[in-house]
Tab-separated table of C-alpha atoms and ligand atoms in Angstrom:
chain	number	residue	atom	x	y	z
A	1	UNK	CA	-136.010	100.537	80.711
A	2	UNK	CA	-137.811	102.584	78.488
A	3	UNK	CA	-135.441	102.699	75.382
A	4	UNK	CA	-137.940	101.558	72.732
A	5	UNK	CA	-138.720	104.339	69.946
A	6	UNK	CA	-142.546	104.190	69.359
A	7	UNK	CA	-143.513	104.884	66.128
A	8	UNK	CA	-147.114	105.499	64.423
A	9	UNK	CA	-150.266	103.996	65.709
A	10	UNK	CA	-151.060	100.992	63.278
A	11	UNK	CA	-154.196	99.843	65.040
A	12	UNK	CA	-156.714	101.275	67.610
A	13	UNK	CA	-159.105	98.730	69.611
A	14	UNK	CA	-161.477	99.084	72.137
A	15	UNK	CA	-159.235	99.098	75.046
A	16	UNK	CA	-155.757	99.339	73.549
A	17	UNK	CA	-153.644	101.066	70.840
A	18	UNK	CA	-151.088	99.269	68.813
A	19	UNK	CA	-147.655	101.064	68.083
A	20	UNK	CA	-145.036	100.205	65.385
A	21	UNK	CA	-141.557	99.989	66.638
A	22	UNK	CA	-138.208	100.111	64.463
A	23	UNK	CA	-137.952	96.506	65.040
A	24	UNK	CA	-140.544	94.827	62.575
A	25	UNK	CA	-141.032	91.841	65.147
A	26	UNK	CA	-141.790	94.193	68.199
A	27	UNK	CA	-145.002	96.188	68.795
A	28	UNK	CA	-145.882	98.434	71.665
A	29	UNK	CA	-149.543	98.127	73.359
A	30	UNK	CA	-150.735	101.092	75.250
A	31	UNK	CA	-153.556	100.260	77.645
A	32	UNK	CA	-156.605	102.613	77.502
A	33	UNK	CA	-158.920	103.644	80.492
A	34	UNK	CA	-161.717	103.189	77.565
A	35	UNK	CA	-164.394	100.353	78.339
A	36	UNK	CA	-167.049	99.135	75.982
A	37	UNK	CA	-169.671	96.332	76.490
A	38	UNK	CA	-172.094	94.533	74.005
A	39	UNK	CA	-169.992	95.650	70.766
A	40	UNK	CA	-169.833	99.181	71.782
A	41	UNK	CA	-173.590	99.645	72.702
A	42	UNK	CA	-172.143	100.652	75.952
A	43	UNK	CA	-169.225	102.870	76.051
A	44	UNK	CA	-167.452	104.462	79.245
A	45	UNK	CA	-164.414	105.018	81.189
A	46	UNK	CA	-163.103	103.123	84.278
A	47	UNK	CA	-160.445	105.380	85.699
A	48	UNK	CA	-157.197	103.702	86.201
A	49	UNK	CA	-158.136	100.709	84.257
A	50	UNK	CA	-155.147	100.788	81.825
A	51	UNK	CA	-152.460	100.512	84.185
A	52	UNK	CA	-154.269	97.950	86.148
A	53	UNK	CA	-154.940	95.686	83.485
A	54	UNK	CA	-151.420	95.883	82.072
A	55	UNK	CA	-150.479	94.649	85.483
A	56	UNK	CA	-152.646	91.824	85.743
A	57	UNK	CA	-152.302	90.675	82.138
A	58	UNK	CA	-148.222	90.662	82.770
A	59	UNK	CA	-148.726	88.777	86.055
A	60	UNK	CA	-151.102	86.257	84.367
A	61	UNK	CA	-148.837	85.642	81.313
A	62	UNK	CA	-145.860	85.397	83.635
A	63	UNK	CA	-147.457	82.706	85.376
A	64	UNK	CA	-148.530	80.815	82.017
A	65	UNK	CA	-145.030	81.130	80.764
A	66	UNK	CA	-143.833	79.387	83.951
A	67	UNK	CA	-146.264	76.754	83.150
A	68	UNK	CA	-144.674	76.278	79.507
A	69	UNK	CA	-147.198	78.398	77.562
A	70	UNK	CA	-145.540	80.897	75.095
A	71	UNK	CA	-146.792	84.325	75.157
A	72	UNK	CA	-146.343	87.738	73.175
A	73	UNK	CA	-144.933	89.516	76.078
A	74	UNK	CA	-141.528	90.805	76.140
A	75	UNK	CA	-141.459	93.356	78.830
A	76	UNK	CA	-143.273	96.490	80.469
A	77	UNK	CA	-141.975	99.895	79.251
A	78	UNK	CA	-144.287	101.962	81.738
A	79	UNK	CA	-147.484	101.993	83.386
A	80	UNK	CA	-149.558	101.924	80.295
A	81	UNK	CA	-147.233	100.422	77.667
A	82	UNK	CA	-146.149	96.772	77.294
A	83	UNK	CA	-143.480	95.678	74.513
A	84	UNK	CA	-144.798	92.561	72.827
A	85	UNK	CA	-143.761	90.324	69.982
A	86	UNK	CA	-145.557	91.091	66.767
A	87	UNK	CA	-147.972	88.259	65.544
A	88	UNK	CA	-150.770	87.746	63.090
A	89	UNK	CA	-153.720	87.564	65.418
A	90	UNK	CA	-155.769	84.607	64.381
A	91	UNK	CA	-159.409	86.312	63.893
A	92	UNK	CA	-161.069	83.962	66.673
A	93	UNK	CA	-162.082	84.964	70.142
A	94	UNK	CA	-161.546	81.842	72.163
A	95	UNK	CA	-163.561	81.213	75.213
A	96	UNK	CA	-163.538	78.800	77.855
A	97	UNK	CA	-166.316	78.510	80.419
A	98	UNK	CA	-166.400	76.760	83.590
A	99	UNK	CA	-169.670	77.843	84.642
A	100	UNK	CA	-172.621	79.198	82.999
A	101	UNK	CA	-172.966	82.799	82.152
A	102	UNK	CA	-173.245	85.740	79.638
A	103	UNK	CA	-173.936	84.796	76.254
A	104	UNK	CA	-173.890	80.939	76.968
A	105	UNK	CA	-176.883	81.528	79.185
A	106	UNK	CA	-178.727	83.506	76.790
A	107	UNK	CA	-178.012	81.635	73.718
A	108	UNK	CA	-179.188	78.152	75.282
A	109	UNK	CA	-181.665	79.570	77.948
A	110	UNK	CA	-179.913	78.340	80.982
A	111	UNK	CA	-179.503	80.140	84.253
A	112	UNK	CA	-176.093	81.483	85.029
A	113	UNK	CA	-173.659	79.989	87.551
A	114	UNK	CA	-174.432	76.223	86.761
A	115	UNK	CA	-171.133	74.250	87.133
A	116	UNK	CA	-170.209	72.516	83.664
A	117	UNK	CA	-168.841	68.988	83.892
A	118	UNK	CA	-166.047	69.846	81.957
A	119	UNK	CA	-164.731	73.141	80.565
A	120	UNK	CA	-166.265	74.023	77.325
A	121	UNK	CA	-164.097	75.724	74.629
A	122	UNK	CA	-166.211	78.066	72.191
A	123	UNK	CA	-164.625	79.939	69.240
A	124	UNK	CA	-166.244	82.941	67.897
A	125	UNK	CA	-165.146	85.056	64.740
A	126	UNK	CA	-163.591	87.984	65.894
A	127	UNK	CA	-165.586	90.549	63.858
A	128	UNK	CA	-167.334	93.533	65.381
A	129	UNK	CA	-169.297	94.511	62.174
A	130	UNK	CA	-171.016	91.058	62.362
A	131	UNK	CA	-171.466	90.780	65.971
A	132	UNK	CA	-168.566	88.265	66.706
A	133	UNK	CA	-170.592	85.217	65.649
A	134	UNK	CA	-170.038	81.541	67.166
A	135	UNK	CA	-168.219	79.355	64.691
A	136	UNK	CA	-167.497	75.652	64.848
A	137	UNK	CA	-164.268	73.933	64.191
A	138	UNK	CA	-164.984	73.276	60.494
A	139	UNK	CA	-166.268	76.580	59.825
A	140	UNK	CA	-163.075	78.284	61.437
A	141	UNK	CA	-161.286	76.037	58.898
A	142	UNK	CA	-163.415	76.638	55.877
A	143	UNK	CA	-163.505	80.561	56.207
A	144	UNK	CA	-159.742	80.555	56.413
A	145	UNK	CA	-159.404	81.796	60.021
A	146	UNK	CA	-156.862	79.189	60.785
A	147	UNK	CA	-155.680	75.537	59.877
A	148	UNK	CA	-157.180	72.560	61.256
A	149	UNK	CA	-153.871	71.842	63.011
A	150	UNK	CA	-154.273	75.679	64.469
A	151	UNK	CA	-157.803	75.054	65.792
A	152	UNK	CA	-156.614	71.933	67.455
A	153	UNK	CA	-153.671	73.926	68.966
A	154	UNK	CA	-155.726	76.663	70.057
A	155	UNK	CA	-158.344	74.274	71.758
A	156	UNK	CA	-155.402	72.577	73.684
A	157	UNK	CA	-153.818	76.074	74.432
A	158	UNK	CA	-157.093	77.055	75.878
A	159	UNK	CA	-157.702	74.343	78.221
A	160	UNK	CA	-154.024	74.482	79.476
A	161	UNK	CA	-154.540	78.304	80.110
A	162	UNK	CA	-157.780	77.276	82.156
A	163	UNK	CA	-155.844	74.824	84.123
A	164	UNK	CA	-153.093	76.979	84.938
A	165	UNK	CA	-155.342	80.316	85.700
A	166	UNK	CA	-158.184	78.472	87.544
A	167	UNK	CA	-155.712	77.380	90.238
A	168	UNK	CA	-154.040	80.603	90.320
A	169	UNK	CA	-157.247	82.573	90.901
A	170	UNK	CA	-158.445	79.720	93.493
A	171	UNK	CA	-155.327	80.441	95.479
A	172	UNK	CA	-156.508	83.909	95.662
A	173	UNK	CA	-160.150	83.523	96.696
A	174	UNK	CA	-161.435	83.918	93.190
A	175	UNK	CA	-163.417	81.321	90.829
A	176	UNK	CA	-162.489	81.524	87.112
A	177	UNK	CA	-165.934	81.310	85.620
A	178	UNK	CA	-165.268	82.031	81.950
A	179	UNK	CA	-162.343	83.945	80.145
A	180	UNK	CA	-161.428	84.936	76.391
A	181	UNK	CA	-158.117	84.684	74.835
A	182	UNK	CA	-156.639	85.340	71.524
A	183	UNK	CA	-153.509	83.616	69.803
A	184	UNK	CA	-151.555	84.765	66.884
A	185	UNK	CA	-148.557	83.500	64.671
A	186	UNK	CA	-145.249	84.842	65.169
A	187	UNK	CA	-142.848	85.207	62.290
A	188	UNK	CA	-141.660	82.067	62.943
A	189	UNK	CA	-145.194	80.416	62.635
A	190	UNK	CA	-145.333	79.724	66.487
A	191	UNK	CA	-148.445	80.285	68.135
A	192	UNK	CA	-148.347	82.354	70.778
A	193	UNK	CA	-151.033	83.772	73.346
A	194	UNK	CA	-151.516	87.109	72.796
A	195	UNK	CA	-153.682	90.312	73.715
A	196	UNK	CA	-154.608	90.751	77.250
A	197	UNK	CA	-156.075	88.632	80.251
A	198	UNK	CA	-157.616	90.916	82.715
A	199	UNK	CA	-160.932	91.605	84.576
A	200	UNK	CA	-162.179	92.914	81.043
A	201	UNK	CA	-161.723	89.367	79.610
A	202	UNK	CA	-162.452	86.962	82.418
A	203	UNK	CA	-165.440	86.569	84.641
A	204	UNK	CA	-164.174	86.405	88.202
A	205	UNK	CA	-166.275	85.475	91.215
A	206	UNK	CA	-165.380	85.714	94.704
A	207	UNK	CA	-165.200	82.230	96.206
A	208	UNK	CA	-167.968	81.866	99.104
A	209	UNK	CA	-169.743	85.098	98.319
A	210	UNK	CA	-170.270	85.101	94.487
A	211	UNK	CA	-169.466	88.699	94.299
A	212	UNK	CA	-168.618	89.767	90.793
A	213	UNK	CA	-165.003	90.947	90.340
A	214	UNK	CA	-164.995	91.686	86.770
A	215	UNK	CA	-166.251	93.627	83.523
A	216	UNK	CA	-169.882	92.701	84.618
A	217	UNK	CA	-169.903	95.226	87.131
A	218	UNK	CA	-169.538	97.809	84.153
A	219	UNK	CA	-171.732	95.681	81.768
A	220	UNK	CA	-174.706	95.423	84.341
A	221	UNK	CA	-174.228	98.716	86.185
A	222	UNK	CA	-173.129	96.974	89.391
A	223	UNK	CA	-171.179	99.948	90.904
A	224	UNK	CA	-167.845	100.031	92.667
A	225	UNK	CA	-166.070	99.392	89.219
A	226	UNK	CA	-162.806	101.176	89.948
A	227	UNK	CA	-162.314	99.629	93.210
A	228	UNK	CA	-163.141	96.315	92.082
A	229	UNK	CA	-160.579	96.322	89.406
A	230	UNK	CA	-158.119	97.555	92.020
A	231	UNK	CA	-158.875	94.695	94.090
A	232	UNK	CA	-158.347	92.135	91.416
A	233	UNK	CA	-155.011	93.651	90.713
A	234	UNK	CA	-154.118	93.397	94.615
A	235	UNK	CA	-155.257	89.827	94.617
A	236	UNK	CA	-153.332	88.955	91.480
A	237	UNK	CA	-149.991	90.308	92.664
A	238	UNK	CA	-150.608	88.884	96.256
A	239	UNK	CA	-148.117	86.188	97.002
A	240	UNK	CA	-150.855	83.220	98.550
A	241	UNK	CA	-149.836	81.941	102.145
B	301	TMP	P1	-169.934	85.931	76.837
B	301	TMP	O1	-170.407	85.397	77.837
B	301	TMP	O2	-170.243	87.498	76.693
B	301	TMP	O3	-169.548	85.494	75.355
B	301	TMP	O4	-168.360	86.106	77.173
B	301	TMP	C1	-167.453	84.912	77.777
B	301	TMP	C2	-166.174	85.562	78.294
B	301	TMP	O5	-165.373	86.078	77.307
B	301	TMP	C3	-166.405	86.641	79.523
B	301	TMP	O6	-165.216	86.486	80.443
B	301	TMP	C4	-166.101	88.051	78.555
B	301	TMP	C5	-164.982	87.480	77.665
B	301	TMP	N1	-165.150	88.359	76.342
B	301	TMP	C6	-164.235	89.226	76.017
B	301	TMP	O7	-163.240	89.193	76.503
B	301	TMP	N2	-164.600	90.206	75.125
B	301	TMP	C7	-165.578	89.864	74.023
B	301	TMP	O8	-165.618	90.431	73.027
B	301	TMP	C8	-166.505	89.047	74.391
B	301	TMP	C9	-167.875	88.918	73.731
B	301	TMP	C10	-166.398	88.311	75.567
B	302	LIG	N1	-165.681	93.659	74.793
B	302	LIG	C1	-166.615	93.528	73.865
B	302	LIG	C2	-167.470	94.862	73.538
B	302	LIG	O1	-166.673	95.814	73.819
B	302	LIG	C3	-167.943	92.749	74.576
B	302	LIG	C4	-167.981	92.913	76.021
B	302	LIG	O2	-166.945	92.795	76.777
B	302	LIG	O3	-169.160	92.865	76.406
B	302	LIG	O4	-168.464	95.111	73.064
C-alpha cells in the first residue's frame, strides 16, 4: 500500500535519494540506476539496477531480521521506493572480508582470491572528500564517529551479518567474498543495520567457476552487467531445494 506522503529530498547519494515523510521517524529511499566506482572516477548507468537492488536488499534484510538482526526496513512502497526508519548514520563503511580482493589486495600487495583464515572486519571513514580512509577502532572513537561500545557492537553485528549471508548465498551457489554495510542509531538509540546490501555492495563469486556476479563487472568493464544483476536477483529470490 503506497499511502505515504513523500516530502522534499533531504540527501542525494551515488545510488539513492533520501526523502522526508510527514513522520519524523520515517524516510523513503529511492533506488536509482546510477552506478559509480572508485569514488566517482567511473560513472555510469546500469539499466534496471534500482528496482533489482531494492528487491535484493529487502530479501537479504528480511533474512537478517529472521536471524534476530534489527534493520531499518519498514516496507516496500513501489519498485524503486522503500520506507525505512530514520537513523543517524554512523560515518563508517563497515567491510567484512572472507577472501582477499579489491582494496585489501591492493593495500597489502596480495593476490585476489586467497581465503582468509577468519573473517576480517575493516572500518573506513565514510567521507568521499578524503577517499574513505581506513581507520582503526581507537581512531574511530577519538574522531567521534562512534562510541567504543558502538565500535564493538558494529564489529559483532558485521560478523553476524557475514555468518547469515554467507550461508544464504552458499545455498544459492554463490560465495560471499566481501561486503560493506552501514549502521545507524534510531531515535531510541538502537543500532540498526541501514543502507542497502546488494550486488553494488558485495563481492559475489559463483561457486565452482569463480564468475563475478557483482559490481566488479562494472568497475572492471567485464560486460554482461545488467544480466548479471538480474541473475543475482533471481538467485536471491529463489527458494533453494
Ligand atoms: P574494497 O575492496 O573496494 O574495499 O570493497 C570491499 C567491499 O565493500 C566490496 O564488496 C565493495 C564494498 N564497497 C562498497 O559497497 N562501497 C564502497 O564505497 C566501497 C569502497 C566498497
Ligand atoms: N561506491 C564507491 C564509489 O562510488 C566505491 C566503489 O564501489 O567502487 O566510488
